[in-house]
XYZ file of C-alpha atoms in Angstrom:
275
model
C -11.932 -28.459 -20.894
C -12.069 -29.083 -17.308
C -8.501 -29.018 -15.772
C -6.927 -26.438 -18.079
C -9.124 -23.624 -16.926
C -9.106 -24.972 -13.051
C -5.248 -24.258 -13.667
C -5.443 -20.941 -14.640
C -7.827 -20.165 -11.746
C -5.587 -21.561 -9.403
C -2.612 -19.552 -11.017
C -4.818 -16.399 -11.062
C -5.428 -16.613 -7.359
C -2.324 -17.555 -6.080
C -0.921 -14.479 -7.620
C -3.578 -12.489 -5.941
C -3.290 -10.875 -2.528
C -6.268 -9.804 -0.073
C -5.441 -7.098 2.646
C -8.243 -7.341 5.656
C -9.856 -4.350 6.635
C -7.434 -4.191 10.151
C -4.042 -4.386 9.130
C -1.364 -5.233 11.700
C 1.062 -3.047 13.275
C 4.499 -4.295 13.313
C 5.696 -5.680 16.882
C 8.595 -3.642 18.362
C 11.883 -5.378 16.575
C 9.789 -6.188 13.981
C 11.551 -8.900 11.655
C 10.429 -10.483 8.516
C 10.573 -13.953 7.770
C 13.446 -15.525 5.652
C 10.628 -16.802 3.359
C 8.593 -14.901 1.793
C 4.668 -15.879 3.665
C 1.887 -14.484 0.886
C -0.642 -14.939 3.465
C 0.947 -12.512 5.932
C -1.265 -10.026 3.314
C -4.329 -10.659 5.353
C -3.061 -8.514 7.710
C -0.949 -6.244 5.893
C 2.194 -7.273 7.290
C 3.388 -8.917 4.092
C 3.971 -5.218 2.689
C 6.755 -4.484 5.596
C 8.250 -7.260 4.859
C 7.936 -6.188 0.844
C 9.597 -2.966 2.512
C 12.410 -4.611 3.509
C 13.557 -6.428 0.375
C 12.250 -4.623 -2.454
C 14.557 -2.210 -4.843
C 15.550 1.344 -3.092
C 13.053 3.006 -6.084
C 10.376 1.117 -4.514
C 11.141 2.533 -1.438
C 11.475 6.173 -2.642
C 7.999 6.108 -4.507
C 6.399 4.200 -1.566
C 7.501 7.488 0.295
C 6.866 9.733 -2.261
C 2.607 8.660 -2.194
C 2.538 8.512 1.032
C 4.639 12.060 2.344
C 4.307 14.494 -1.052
C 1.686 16.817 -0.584
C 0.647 15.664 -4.172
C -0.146 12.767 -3.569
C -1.324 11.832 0.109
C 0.338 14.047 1.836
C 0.750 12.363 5.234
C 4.349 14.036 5.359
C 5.633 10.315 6.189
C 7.826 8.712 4.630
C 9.550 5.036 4.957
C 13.353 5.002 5.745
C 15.126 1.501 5.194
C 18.508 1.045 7.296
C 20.673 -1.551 6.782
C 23.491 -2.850 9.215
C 25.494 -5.908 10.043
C 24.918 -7.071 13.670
C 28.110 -8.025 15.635
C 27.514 -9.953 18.760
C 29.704 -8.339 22.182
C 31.192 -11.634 22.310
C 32.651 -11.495 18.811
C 35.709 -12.051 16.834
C 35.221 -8.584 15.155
C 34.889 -7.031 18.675
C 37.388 -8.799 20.757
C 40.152 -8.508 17.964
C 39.215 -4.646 17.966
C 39.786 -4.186 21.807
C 42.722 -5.900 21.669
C 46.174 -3.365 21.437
C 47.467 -5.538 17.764
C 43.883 -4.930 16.208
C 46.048 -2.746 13.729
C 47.230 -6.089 12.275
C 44.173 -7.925 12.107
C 42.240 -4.815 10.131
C 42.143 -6.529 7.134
C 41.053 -9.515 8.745
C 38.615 -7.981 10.835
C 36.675 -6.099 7.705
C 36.385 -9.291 5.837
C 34.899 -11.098 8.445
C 32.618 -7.657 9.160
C 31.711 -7.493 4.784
C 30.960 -11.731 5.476
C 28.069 -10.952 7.324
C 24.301 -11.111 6.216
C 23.226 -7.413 6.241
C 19.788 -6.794 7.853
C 17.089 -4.338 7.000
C 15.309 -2.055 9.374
C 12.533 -0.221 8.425
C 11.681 3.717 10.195
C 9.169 6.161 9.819
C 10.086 9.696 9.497
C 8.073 12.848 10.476
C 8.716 15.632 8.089
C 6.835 17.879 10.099
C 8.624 16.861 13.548
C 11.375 15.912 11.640
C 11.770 12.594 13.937
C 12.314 9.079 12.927
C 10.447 6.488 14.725
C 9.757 2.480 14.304
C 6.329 1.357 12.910
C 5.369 0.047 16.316
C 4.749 3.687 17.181
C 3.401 5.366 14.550
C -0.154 6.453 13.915
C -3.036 3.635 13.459
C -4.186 5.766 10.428
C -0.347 5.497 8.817
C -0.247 1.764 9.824
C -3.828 0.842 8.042
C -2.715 3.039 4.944
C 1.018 1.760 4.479
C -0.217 -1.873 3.225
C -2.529 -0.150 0.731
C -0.159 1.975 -0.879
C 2.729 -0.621 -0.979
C -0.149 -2.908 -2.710
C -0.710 -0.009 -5.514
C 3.324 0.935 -6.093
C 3.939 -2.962 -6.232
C 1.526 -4.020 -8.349
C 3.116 -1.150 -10.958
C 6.431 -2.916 -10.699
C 5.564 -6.164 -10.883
C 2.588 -6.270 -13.006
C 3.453 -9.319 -15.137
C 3.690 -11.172 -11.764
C 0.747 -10.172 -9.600
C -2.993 -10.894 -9.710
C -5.180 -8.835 -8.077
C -5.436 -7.351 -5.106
C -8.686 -7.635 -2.520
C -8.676 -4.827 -0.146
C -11.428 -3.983 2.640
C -11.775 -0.108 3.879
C -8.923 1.077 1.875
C -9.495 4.045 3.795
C -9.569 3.022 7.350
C -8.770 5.719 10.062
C -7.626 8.341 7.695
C -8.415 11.643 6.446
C -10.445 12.450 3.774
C -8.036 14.491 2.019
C -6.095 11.310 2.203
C -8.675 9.029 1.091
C -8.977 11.168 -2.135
C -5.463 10.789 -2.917
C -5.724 6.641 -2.463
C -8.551 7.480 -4.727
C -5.249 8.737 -7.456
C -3.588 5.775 -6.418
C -5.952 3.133 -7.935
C -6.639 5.231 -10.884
C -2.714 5.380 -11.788
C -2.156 2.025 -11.212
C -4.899 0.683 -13.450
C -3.257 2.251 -16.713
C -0.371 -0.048 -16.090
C -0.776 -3.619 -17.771
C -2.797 -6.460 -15.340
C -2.872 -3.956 -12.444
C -6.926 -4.953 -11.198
C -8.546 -4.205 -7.363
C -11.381 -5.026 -5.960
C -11.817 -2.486 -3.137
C -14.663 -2.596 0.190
C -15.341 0.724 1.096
C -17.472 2.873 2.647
C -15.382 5.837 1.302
C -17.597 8.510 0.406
C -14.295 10.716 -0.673
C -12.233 7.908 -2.645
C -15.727 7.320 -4.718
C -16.387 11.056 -5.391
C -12.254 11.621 -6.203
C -12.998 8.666 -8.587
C -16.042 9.702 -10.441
C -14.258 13.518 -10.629
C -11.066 12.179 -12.629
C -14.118 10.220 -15.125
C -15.805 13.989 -15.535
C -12.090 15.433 -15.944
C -11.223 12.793 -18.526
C -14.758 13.722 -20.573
C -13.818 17.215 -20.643
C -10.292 16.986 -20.896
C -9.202 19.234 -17.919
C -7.176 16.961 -15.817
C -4.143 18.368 -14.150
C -0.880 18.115 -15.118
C 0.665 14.665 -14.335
C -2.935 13.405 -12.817
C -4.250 10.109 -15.081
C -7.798 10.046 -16.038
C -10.320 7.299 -15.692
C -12.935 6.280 -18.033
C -16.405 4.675 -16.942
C -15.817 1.313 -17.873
C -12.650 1.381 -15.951
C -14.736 1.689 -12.930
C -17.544 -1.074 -12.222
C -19.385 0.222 -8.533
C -21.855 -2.599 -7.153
C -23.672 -1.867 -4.164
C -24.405 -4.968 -1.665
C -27.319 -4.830 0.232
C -29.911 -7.163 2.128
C -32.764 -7.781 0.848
C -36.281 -10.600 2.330
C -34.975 -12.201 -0.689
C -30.973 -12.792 0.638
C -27.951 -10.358 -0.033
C -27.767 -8.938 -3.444
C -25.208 -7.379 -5.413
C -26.489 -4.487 -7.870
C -24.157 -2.307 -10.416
C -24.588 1.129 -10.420
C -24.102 2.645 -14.051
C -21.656 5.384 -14.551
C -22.066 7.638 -17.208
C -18.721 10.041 -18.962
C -20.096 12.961 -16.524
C -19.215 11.162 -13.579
C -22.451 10.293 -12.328
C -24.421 7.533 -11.682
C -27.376 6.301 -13.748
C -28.924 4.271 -11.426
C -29.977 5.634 -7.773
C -27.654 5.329 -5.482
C -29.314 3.632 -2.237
C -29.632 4.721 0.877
C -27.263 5.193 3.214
C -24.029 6.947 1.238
C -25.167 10.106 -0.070
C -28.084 10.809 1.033
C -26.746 11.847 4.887
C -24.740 14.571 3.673
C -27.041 16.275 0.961
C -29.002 16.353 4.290
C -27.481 18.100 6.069
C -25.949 20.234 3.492
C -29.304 21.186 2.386
């Protein structure tokens, strides 16, 4: 009664990943570690290194969230390279300056085809139409490429991954991208064990959330766009009170809005000034 269940805690969280709310960006010559390191998550540099040993499908639907106007339309996308490194001082090399390397070509592309190939991962610019390493892209692209990695992953390996914890999804990014990492969360949930517990302050992925539960209700979703139903959705608001912090759920009816009041401090600004 007692150890069984401590096991499947401990199983349940070690399959579970949290991404801090700064991720990382990649150092210049960036290289993953042999071993996979789970806790490299924290600061979201786990997912490059997912980027350079996952499937080439991954890759392409990594690229397709993040570039397709669609989806959230950054116009990036993630270009893996991979090459064999040959040292100046090598075999390969010094057999191929020689004048008999005609001989040796056999030789010479076994020893080449012997070598571990090695994964670099670019950024390219649709708009510029320039490739460029993840050291110097954008801060907004380098908060938001650990998030969406986290939501394509946890599609294709949902039989082996817990949850994922993620603060300020959002982070340095537009709202008409934070809408479409509000998509994001709502298309992974429909696949099996996909779960996220999300920190935000995002007024944009909330209100792109609550829109796909009205949508659902009255069945006018767009083509290819997955609805969300209100228990899907569980919104708790965390707020300090004389009595300690306190965490309160907000009610969500199948119109998309919330039963409870929402408290001050989300809202409120912008009917404001709206109004």
């Amino acid at each position: 009664l007692i150890l069984v269940p401590g096991q499947v805690l401990i199983q349940s969280l070690d399959l579970s990943r949290y991404i801090g709310p700064l991720r990382q960006i990649p150092q210049r010559q960036f290289v993953s570690p042999t071993t996979p390191d789970p806790s490299r998550w924290s600061t979201g540099l786990a997912a490059w290194d997912y980027l350079n040993q996952c499937p080439d499908d991954v890759v392409a639907e990594i690229s397709h969230w993040l570039a397709d106007d669609t989806r959230l339309g950054t116009r990036h996308e993630i270009f893996r390279q991979r090459f064999r490194e040959l040292p100046s001082d090598s075999f390969e090399i010094s057999k191929l300056e020689s004048d008999d390397y005609l001989d040796e070509l056999e030789r010479i592309r076994n020893s080449i085809l012997s070598r571990k190939e090695i994964s670099r991962i670019q950024l390219h610019d649709q708009t510029l139409n320039v490739k460029f390493d993840p050291h110097d892209c954008a801060i907004g692209i380098a908060q938001l490429v650990p998030v969406v990695v986290a939501g394509v992953m946890s599609r294709k390996e949902s039989e082996k991954r817990g949850m994922f914890l993620i603060e300020q999804p959002e982070l340095h990014n537009h709202p008409s991208v934070e809408v479409g990492l509000g998509d994001l969360f709502v298309e992974t949930i429909h696949q099996k064990h996909c779960r996220f517990i999300l920190e935000t302050h995002g007024e944009h992925l909330m209100l792109r959330m609550l829109r796909r539960i009205r949508q659902t209700t009255d069945n006018e979703l767009p083509n290819g766009v997955k609805g969300l139903l209100p228990e899907e959705l569980a919104v708790y608001y965390v707020d300090r009170t004389p009595e300690g912090v306190k965490a309160r759920r907000l009610r969500i009816d199948e119109a998309g809005e919330f039963l409870d009041e929402w408290p001050k401090g989300f809202f409120d600004e912008r009917a404001e000034e709206l109004f």
